[in-house]
């Protein structure tokens, strides 16, 4: 079964850092390496916001303006894992963070269950 | 950034009746490769979003044929020919033609 499993969420104070991880199961990111793997967050108000993405093989990265300069996406081909380093966290970063992958261009067809990030003092 | 605007935001529907959700983009969504990367998702309570339609009008595996997607340019529509109880949830459109990828605000479908 194709699955994505996120981890690393938690409660952190404003200004703090967290590192999210996403592991593929039942497939490899490299198999669909021409396409993207993304972090998408869902706010408490249920809005969906694309946070960051990486084109797996080429390593090209993109970020939402709201996180540029604070978040960094990376991958580990050997561990078939995706990461999101989140620094200088703010209250409005509080959300459920999903790992999402494309199995074709523009796909966004496989979603994990999400990991919750809460930024609060 | 491409702004995606859905309407209505709330959609009460009688069982067996049709439903339609509109999604308008602030820019055309035709990619340089000729494809239009406009997807529809449904999210049920407590679940992750699930893709229903990709590239405007292609149904994902297991999606009933009462769901259909259409549109071009900047105007897109998701239609349900006869609403069933299991269709309750929040529906989102999304464009992946241009980064940043952007989503609509969501339309909550409920049974009257």
PDB file of C-alpha atoms in Angstrom:
ATOM      1  CA  UNK A   1       0.000   0.000   0.000  1.00  0.00           C
ATOM      2  CA  UNK A   2       1.278   3.434  -0.932  1.00  0.00           C
ATOM      3  CA  UNK A   3       1.685   5.598   2.172  1.00  0.00           C
ATOM      4  CA  UNK A   4       3.411   8.687   3.446  1.00  0.00           C
ATOM      5  CA  UNK A   5       4.184   8.937   7.142  1.00  0.00           C
ATOM      6  CA  UNK A   6       5.021  12.284   8.724  1.00  0.00           C
ATOM      7  CA  UNK A   7       6.674  12.862  12.067  1.00  0.00           C
ATOM      8  CA  UNK A   8       8.358  15.594  14.044  1.00  0.00           C
ATOM      9  CA  UNK A   9       5.468  17.856  14.975  1.00  0.00           C
ATOM     10  CA  UNK A  10       4.912  19.189  18.454  1.00  0.00           C
ATOM     11  CA  UNK A  11       4.507  22.209  20.688  1.00  0.00           C
ATOM     12  CA  UNK A  12       7.161  24.889  20.334  1.00  0.00           C
ATOM     13  CA  UNK A  13       7.536  28.446  21.581  1.00  0.00           C
ATOM     14  CA  UNK A  14       7.553  31.397  19.185  1.00  0.00           C
ATOM     15  CA  UNK A  15      11.011  31.780  17.711  1.00  0.00           C
ATOM     16  CA  UNK A  16      11.750  28.089  18.131  1.00  0.00           C
ATOM     17  CA  UNK A  17      12.567  25.387  15.594  1.00  0.00           C
ATOM     18  CA  UNK A  18      11.219  22.020  14.512  1.00  0.00           C
ATOM     19  CA  UNK A  19      12.221  19.504  11.869  1.00  0.00           C
ATOM     20  CA  UNK A  20       9.485  17.538  10.143  1.00  0.00           C
ATOM     21  CA  UNK A  21      10.154  14.230   8.396  1.00  0.00           C
ATOM     22  CA  UNK A  22       8.209  12.282   5.789  1.00  0.00           C
ATOM     23  CA  UNK A  23       8.902   8.679   4.873  1.00  0.00           C
ATOM     24  CA  UNK A  24       7.506   6.898   1.851  1.00  0.00           C
ATOM     25  CA  UNK A  25       6.139   3.387   2.233  1.00  0.00           C
ATOM     26  CA  UNK A  26       5.084   1.042  -0.556  1.00  0.00           C
ATOM     27  CA  UNK A  27       6.929   3.114  -3.149  1.00  0.00           C
ATOM     28  CA  UNK A  28      10.018   5.258  -3.440  1.00  0.00           C
ATOM     29  CA  UNK A  29      10.195   8.982  -4.122  1.00  0.00           C
ATOM     30  CA  UNK A  30      12.922   8.219  -6.630  1.00  0.00           C
ATOM     31  CA  UNK A  31      10.515   6.093  -8.700  1.00  0.00           C
ATOM     32  CA  UNK A  32       8.503   9.239  -9.389  1.00  0.00           C
ATOM     33  CA  UNK A  33      11.599  11.393  -9.374  1.00  0.00           C
ATOM     34  CA  UNK A  34      10.572  13.608 -12.268  1.00  0.00           C
ATOM     35  CA  UNK A  35       7.807  15.031 -10.137  1.00  0.00           C
ATOM     36  CA  UNK A  36       7.387  16.910  -6.907  1.00  0.00           C
ATOM     37  CA  UNK A  37       7.107  16.167  -3.223  1.00  0.00           C
ATOM     38  CA  UNK A  38       5.511  18.840  -1.091  1.00  0.00           C
ATOM     39  CA  UNK A  39       4.594  20.098   2.334  1.00  0.00           C
ATOM     40  CA  UNK A  40       1.040  21.422   2.581  1.00  0.00           C
ATOM     41  CA  UNK A  41      -0.406  22.760   5.800  1.00  0.00           C
ATOM     42  CA  UNK A  42      -3.964  23.063   7.021  1.00  0.00           C
ATOM     43  CA  UNK A  43      -4.699  25.875   9.402  1.00  0.00           C
ATOM     44  CA  UNK A  44      -7.101  25.614  12.332  1.00  0.00           C
ATOM     45  CA  UNK A  45      -9.589  27.435  10.091  1.00  0.00           C
ATOM     46  CA  UNK A  46      -9.288  24.509   7.611  1.00  0.00           C
ATOM     47  CA  UNK A  47      -7.547  26.500   4.860  1.00  0.00           C
ATOM     48  CA  UNK A  48      -5.018  24.515   2.817  1.00  0.00           C
ATOM     49  CA  UNK A  49      -1.708  26.260   2.103  1.00  0.00           C
ATOM     50  CA  UNK A  50       1.167  24.907   0.045  1.00  0.00           C
ATOM     51  CA  UNK A  51       4.312  25.511   2.087  1.00  0.00           C
ATOM     52  CA  UNK A  52       7.148  24.104   0.030  1.00  0.00           C
ATOM     53  CA  UNK A  53       7.957  21.617  -2.693  1.00  0.00           C
ATOM     54  CA  UNK A  54      10.922  19.927  -4.283  1.00  0.00           C
ATOM     55  CA  UNK A  55      11.288  18.326  -7.691  1.00  0.00           C
ATOM     56  CA  UNK A  56      12.833  15.108  -6.442  1.00  0.00           C
ATOM     57  CA  UNK A  57      15.438  14.330  -9.090  1.00  0.00           C
ATOM     58  CA  UNK A  58      16.454  17.844  -9.996  1.00  0.00           C
ATOM     59  CA  UNK A  59      16.373  19.151  -6.448  1.00  0.00           C
ATOM     60  CA  UNK A  60      14.607  22.326  -7.505  1.00  0.00           C
ATOM     61  CA  UNK A  61      12.864  23.885  -4.510  1.00  0.00           C
ATOM     62  CA  UNK A  62      10.047  26.344  -3.999  1.00  0.00           C
ATOM     63  CA  UNK A  63       8.550  28.102  -0.982  1.00  0.00           C
ATOM     64  CA  UNK A  64       5.483  30.071  -0.091  1.00  0.00           C
ATOM     65  CA  UNK A  65       6.284  33.720   0.608  1.00  0.00           C
ATOM     66  CA  UNK A  66       5.031  33.262   4.169  1.00  0.00           C
ATOM     67  CA  UNK A  67       7.861  30.817   4.994  1.00  0.00           C
ATOM     68  CA  UNK A  68      10.671  31.945   2.687  1.00  0.00           C
ATOM     69  CA  UNK A  69      13.879  32.479   4.625  1.00  0.00           C
ATOM     70  CA  UNK A  70      12.584  30.570   7.658  1.00  0.00           C
ATOM     71  CA  UNK A  71      11.815  27.078   6.334  1.00  0.00           C
ATOM     72  CA  UNK A  72      14.058  24.779   4.316  1.00  0.00           C
ATOM     73  CA  UNK A  73      13.007  21.661   2.436  1.00  0.00           C
ATOM     74  CA  UNK A  74      15.470  18.854   1.843  1.00  0.00           C
ATOM     75  CA  UNK A  75      15.576  15.210   0.849  1.00  0.00           C
ATOM     76  CA  UNK A  76      17.621  12.119   1.559  1.00  0.00           C
ATOM     77  CA  UNK A  77      17.526   9.759  -1.407  1.00  0.00           C
ATOM     78  CA  UNK A  78      19.191   6.960   0.516  1.00  0.00           C
ATOM     79  CA  UNK A  79      16.572   7.062   3.271  1.00  0.00           C
ATOM     80  CA  UNK A  80      13.739   7.898   0.872  1.00  0.00           C
ATOM     81  CA  UNK A  81      12.771  10.730   3.143  1.00  0.00           C
ATOM     82  CA  UNK A  82      11.692  14.333   2.892  1.00  0.00           C
ATOM     83  CA  UNK A  83      12.347  16.948   5.545  1.00  0.00           C
ATOM     84  CA  UNK A  84      11.177  20.412   6.471  1.00  0.00           C
ATOM     85  CA  UNK A  85      13.414  22.447   8.758  1.00  0.00           C
ATOM     86  CA  UNK A  86      11.294  25.163  10.332  1.00  0.00           C
ATOM     87  CA  UNK A  87      13.063  28.018  12.108  1.00  0.00           C
ATOM     88  CA  UNK A  88      11.882  31.210  13.756  1.00  0.00           C
ATOM     89  CA  UNK A  89       8.407  29.749  14.131  1.00  0.00           C
ATOM     90  CA  UNK A  90       5.440  32.065  14.600  1.00  0.00           C
ATOM     91  CA  UNK A  91       1.957  31.570  15.971  1.00  0.00           C
ATOM     92  CA  UNK A  92       0.513  31.633  12.462  1.00  0.00           C
ATOM     93  CA  UNK A  93       2.633  28.584  11.542  1.00  0.00           C
ATOM     94  CA  UNK A  94       0.337  26.552  13.793  1.00  0.00           C
ATOM     95  CA  UNK A  95      -1.220  23.931  11.526  1.00  0.00           C
ATOM     96  CA  UNK A  96      -1.467  20.299  10.526  1.00  0.00           C
ATOM     97  CA  UNK A  97       1.412  19.669   8.125  1.00  0.00           C
ATOM     98  CA  UNK A  98       0.890  17.139   5.344  1.00  0.00           C
ATOM     99  CA  UNK A  99       3.501  15.488   3.166  1.00  0.00           C
ATOM    100  CA  UNK A 100       2.107  15.126  -0.372  1.00  0.00           C
ATOM    101  CA  UNK A 101       3.629  13.553  -3.433  1.00  0.00           C
ATOM    102  CA  UNK A 102       3.035  13.689  -7.169  1.00  0.00           C
ATOM    103  CA  UNK A 103       2.981  10.437  -9.108  1.00  0.00           C
ATOM    104  CA  UNK A 104       2.578  12.436 -12.264  1.00  0.00           C
ATOM    105  CA  UNK A 105       3.012  16.114 -13.087  1.00  0.00           C
ATOM    106  CA  UNK A 106       0.839  18.326 -10.923  1.00  0.00           C
ATOM    107  CA  UNK A 107      -0.578  15.245  -9.219  1.00  0.00           C
ATOM    108  CA  UNK A 108      -0.681  15.888  -5.462  1.00  0.00           C
ATOM    109  CA  UNK A 109      -2.343  12.490  -5.346  1.00  0.00           C
ATOM    110  CA  UNK A 110      -0.830  10.833  -2.272  1.00  0.00           C
ATOM    111  CA  UNK A 111      -1.252  12.520   1.120  1.00  0.00           C
ATOM    112  CA  UNK A 112       0.035  11.515   4.510  1.00  0.00           C
ATOM    113  CA  UNK A 113      -2.008  11.733   7.691  1.00  0.00           C
ATOM    114  CA  UNK A 114      -0.223  14.873   8.813  1.00  0.00           C
ATOM    115  CA  UNK A 115       1.759  15.975  11.844  1.00  0.00           C
ATOM    116  CA  UNK A 116       0.576  18.808  14.079  1.00  0.00           C
ATOM    117  CA  UNK A 117       2.705  21.857  14.798  1.00  0.00           C
ATOM    118  CA  UNK A 118       1.586  24.197  17.556  1.00  0.00           C
ATOM    119  CA  UNK A 119       3.470  27.430  18.145  1.00  0.00           C
ATOM    120  CA  UNK A 120       2.537  28.942  21.458  1.00  0.00           C
ATOM    121  CA  UNK A 121       4.120  30.347  24.596  1.00  0.00           C
TER     122      UNK A 121
ATOM    123  CA  UNK B   1       0.487  34.141  -7.158  1.00  0.00           C
ATOM    124  CA  UNK B   2      -2.577  32.526  -8.721  1.00  0.00           C
ATOM    125  CA  UNK B   3      -5.638  33.171  -6.562  1.00  0.00           C
ATOM    126  CA  UNK B   4      -8.280  30.438  -6.596  1.00  0.00           C
ATOM    127  CA  UNK B   5     -11.813  31.548  -5.708  1.00  0.00           C
ATOM    128  CA  UNK B   6     -14.502  28.984  -5.014  1.00  0.00           C
ATOM    129  CA  UNK B   7     -18.241  29.464  -4.783  1.00  0.00           C
ATOM    130  CA  UNK B   8     -20.386  28.805  -2.983  1.00  0.00           C
ATOM    131  CA  UNK B   9     -18.528  28.325   0.302  1.00  0.00           C
ATOM    132  CA  UNK B  10     -21.467  26.415   1.761  1.00  0.00           C
ATOM    133  CA  UNK B  11     -23.635  24.054  -0.264  1.00  0.00           C
ATOM    134  CA  UNK B  12     -26.668  22.399   1.316  1.00  0.00           C
ATOM    135  CA  UNK B  13     -28.046  19.758  -1.031  1.00  0.00           C
ATOM    136  CA  UNK B  14     -30.981  17.337  -0.901  1.00  0.00           C
ATOM    137  CA  UNK B  15     -30.065  13.679  -1.345  1.00  0.00           C
ATOM    138  CA  UNK B  16     -30.399  12.651  -4.975  1.00  0.00           C
ATOM    139  CA  UNK B  17     -30.196  16.211  -6.246  1.00  0.00           C
ATOM    140  CA  UNK B  18     -27.287  17.616  -8.305  1.00  0.00           C
ATOM    141  CA  UNK B  19     -24.582  19.876  -6.924  1.00  0.00           C
ATOM    142  CA  UNK B  20     -22.116  22.201  -8.591  1.00  0.00           C
ATOM    143  CA  UNK B  21     -19.044  24.023  -7.295  1.00  0.00           C
ATOM    144  CA  UNK B  22     -17.314  26.800  -9.186  1.00  0.00           C
ATOM    145  CA  UNK B  23     -13.604  27.554  -9.068  1.00  0.00           C
ATOM    146  CA  UNK B  24     -12.147  30.637 -10.754  1.00  0.00           C
ATOM    147  CA  UNK B  25      -8.456  31.349 -11.110  1.00  0.00           C
ATOM    148  CA  UNK B  26      -6.914  34.811 -11.303  1.00  0.00           C
ATOM    149  CA  UNK B  27      -4.742  33.697 -14.231  1.00  0.00           C
ATOM    150  CA  UNK B  28      -5.087  31.136 -16.987  1.00  0.00           C
ATOM    151  CA  UNK B  29      -3.945  27.655 -15.952  1.00  0.00           C
ATOM    152  CA  UNK B  30      -2.588  26.268 -19.209  1.00  0.00           C
ATOM    153  CA  UNK B  31       0.978  25.122 -18.614  1.00  0.00           C
ATOM    154  CA  UNK B  32       3.703  25.530 -21.222  1.00  0.00           C
ATOM    155  CA  UNK B  33       3.472  21.752 -21.757  1.00  0.00           C
ATOM    156  CA  UNK B  34      -0.142  22.182 -22.866  1.00  0.00           C
ATOM    157  CA  UNK B  35      -1.725  20.645 -19.770  1.00  0.00           C
ATOM    158  CA  UNK B  36      -4.019  22.393 -17.312  1.00  0.00           C
ATOM    159  CA  UNK B  37      -3.114  21.322 -13.784  1.00  0.00           C
ATOM    160  CA  UNK B  38      -6.403  21.907 -12.018  1.00  0.00           C
ATOM    161  CA  UNK B  39      -7.353  19.290  -9.420  1.00  0.00           C
ATOM    162  CA  UNK B  40     -10.310  18.768  -7.103  1.00  0.00           C
ATOM    163  CA  UNK B  41     -10.093  17.253  -3.635  1.00  0.00           C
ATOM    164  CA  UNK B  42     -12.599  16.221  -1.015  1.00  0.00           C
ATOM    165  CA  UNK B  43     -11.828  16.144   2.689  1.00  0.00           C
ATOM    166  CA  UNK B  44     -14.071  14.239   5.051  1.00  0.00           C
ATOM    167  CA  UNK B  45     -13.992  15.037   8.777  1.00  0.00           C
ATOM    168  CA  UNK B  46     -10.897  13.623  10.432  1.00  0.00           C
ATOM    169  CA  UNK B  47      -9.322  12.559   7.142  1.00  0.00           C
ATOM    170  CA  UNK B  48      -6.655  13.877   4.816  1.00  0.00           C
ATOM    171  CA  UNK B  49      -7.759  15.397   1.524  1.00  0.00           C
ATOM    172  CA  UNK B  50      -8.355  12.901  -1.243  1.00  0.00           C
ATOM    173  CA  UNK B  51      -7.942  13.788  -4.899  1.00  0.00           C
ATOM    174  CA  UNK B  52     -11.073  13.203  -6.976  1.00  0.00           C
ATOM    175  CA  UNK B  53     -10.317  14.890 -10.287  1.00  0.00           C
ATOM    176  CA  UNK B  54      -7.005  15.751 -11.943  1.00  0.00           C
ATOM    177  CA  UNK B  55      -6.153  17.872 -14.951  1.00  0.00           C
ATOM    178  CA  UNK B  56      -9.639  19.410 -15.010  1.00  0.00           C
ATOM    179  CA  UNK B  57     -11.720  16.399 -15.968  1.00  0.00           C
ATOM    180  CA  UNK B  58      -9.981  13.096 -15.210  1.00  0.00           C
ATOM    181  CA  UNK B  59     -11.542  11.026 -12.436  1.00  0.00           C
ATOM    182  CA  UNK B  60      -9.241   9.226 -10.068  1.00  0.00           C
ATOM    183  CA  UNK B  61      -9.515   5.480  -9.617  1.00  0.00           C
ATOM    184  CA  UNK B  62     -12.474   4.549  -7.441  1.00  0.00           C
ATOM    185  CA  UNK B  63     -14.253   7.899  -7.836  1.00  0.00           C
ATOM    186  CA  UNK B  64     -17.893   7.364  -8.818  1.00  0.00           C
ATOM    187  CA  UNK B  65     -18.912   8.544 -12.263  1.00  0.00           C
ATOM    188  CA  UNK B  66     -21.477  10.884 -10.715  1.00  0.00           C
ATOM    189  CA  UNK B  67     -18.486  13.201 -10.189  1.00  0.00           C
ATOM    190  CA  UNK B  68     -17.341  15.218 -13.191  1.00  0.00           C
ATOM    191  CA  UNK B  69     -14.976  18.103 -13.747  1.00  0.00           C
ATOM    192  CA  UNK B  70     -15.000  20.611 -16.563  1.00  0.00           C
ATOM    193  CA  UNK B  71     -13.762  24.023 -17.550  1.00  0.00           C
ATOM    194  CA  UNK B  72     -10.948  25.850 -19.250  1.00  0.00           C
ATOM    195  CA  UNK B  73      -8.967  29.049 -19.024  1.00  0.00           C
ATOM    196  CA  UNK B  74      -9.884  30.531 -15.670  1.00  0.00           C
ATOM    197  CA  UNK B  75     -13.296  28.938 -14.990  1.00  0.00           C
ATOM    198  CA  UNK B  76     -13.702  25.416 -13.686  1.00  0.00           C
ATOM    199  CA  UNK B  77     -16.568  23.391 -12.253  1.00  0.00           C
ATOM    200  CA  UNK B  78     -17.021  20.246 -10.212  1.00  0.00           C
ATOM    201  CA  UNK B  79     -20.428  18.611 -10.612  1.00  0.00           C
ATOM    202  CA  UNK B  80     -22.080  15.809  -8.705  1.00  0.00           C
ATOM    203  CA  UNK B  81     -25.008  14.452 -10.691  1.00  0.00           C
ATOM    204  CA  UNK B  82     -26.887  12.970  -7.715  1.00  0.00           C
ATOM    205  CA  UNK B  83     -25.615  13.684  -4.229  1.00  0.00           C
ATOM    206  CA  UNK B  84     -25.300  10.765  -1.839  1.00  0.00           C
ATOM    207  CA  UNK B  85     -24.736  10.857   1.925  1.00  0.00           C
ATOM    208  CA  UNK B  86     -21.074   9.828   1.536  1.00  0.00           C
ATOM    209  CA  UNK B  87     -20.377  12.981  -0.509  1.00  0.00           C
ATOM    210  CA  UNK B  88     -20.510  15.176   2.592  1.00  0.00           C
ATOM    211  CA  UNK B  89     -17.256  17.024   3.205  1.00  0.00           C
ATOM    212  CA  UNK B  90     -15.228  20.021   2.136  1.00  0.00           C
ATOM    213  CA  UNK B  91     -14.236  20.307  -1.519  1.00  0.00           C
ATOM    214  CA  UNK B  92     -11.139  22.190  -2.627  1.00  0.00           C
ATOM    215  CA  UNK B  93      -9.849  23.127  -6.056  1.00  0.00           C
ATOM    216  CA  UNK B  94      -6.119  23.478  -6.536  1.00  0.00           C
ATOM    217  CA  UNK B  95      -3.836  24.668  -9.309  1.00  0.00           C
ATOM    218  CA  UNK B  96      -0.370  23.244  -9.833  1.00  0.00           C
ATOM    219  CA  UNK B  97       0.361  24.954 -13.149  1.00  0.00           C
ATOM    220  CA  UNK B  98       2.446  27.608 -11.446  1.00  0.00           C
ATOM    221  CA  UNK B  99       4.373  27.599  -8.198  1.00  0.00           C
ATOM    222  CA  UNK B 100       3.370  28.547  -5.583  1.00  0.00           C
ATOM    223  CA  UNK B 101       0.673  25.910  -5.802  1.00  0.00           C
ATOM    224  CA  UNK B 102      -2.567  27.443  -4.551  1.00  0.00           C
ATOM    225  CA  UNK B 103      -5.883  26.149  -3.236  1.00  0.00           C
ATOM    226  CA  UNK B 104      -9.382  27.518  -3.161  1.00  0.00           C
ATOM    227  CA  UNK B 105     -11.009  28.360   0.180  1.00  0.00           C
ATOM    228  CA  UNK B 106     -13.063  25.176   0.236  1.00  0.00           C
ATOM    229  CA  UNK B 107     -16.782  24.478  -0.215  1.00  0.00           C
ATOM    230  CA  UNK B 108     -18.599  22.653   2.554  1.00  0.00           C
ATOM    231  CA  UNK B 109     -21.210  20.278   1.136  1.00  0.00           C
ATOM    232  CA  UNK B 110     -23.891  19.178   3.565  1.00  0.00           C
ATOM    233  CA  UNK B 111     -27.147  17.287   3.268  1.00  0.00           C
ATOM    234  CA  UNK B 112     -30.305  19.363   3.768  1.00  0.00           C
TER     235      UNK B 112
END
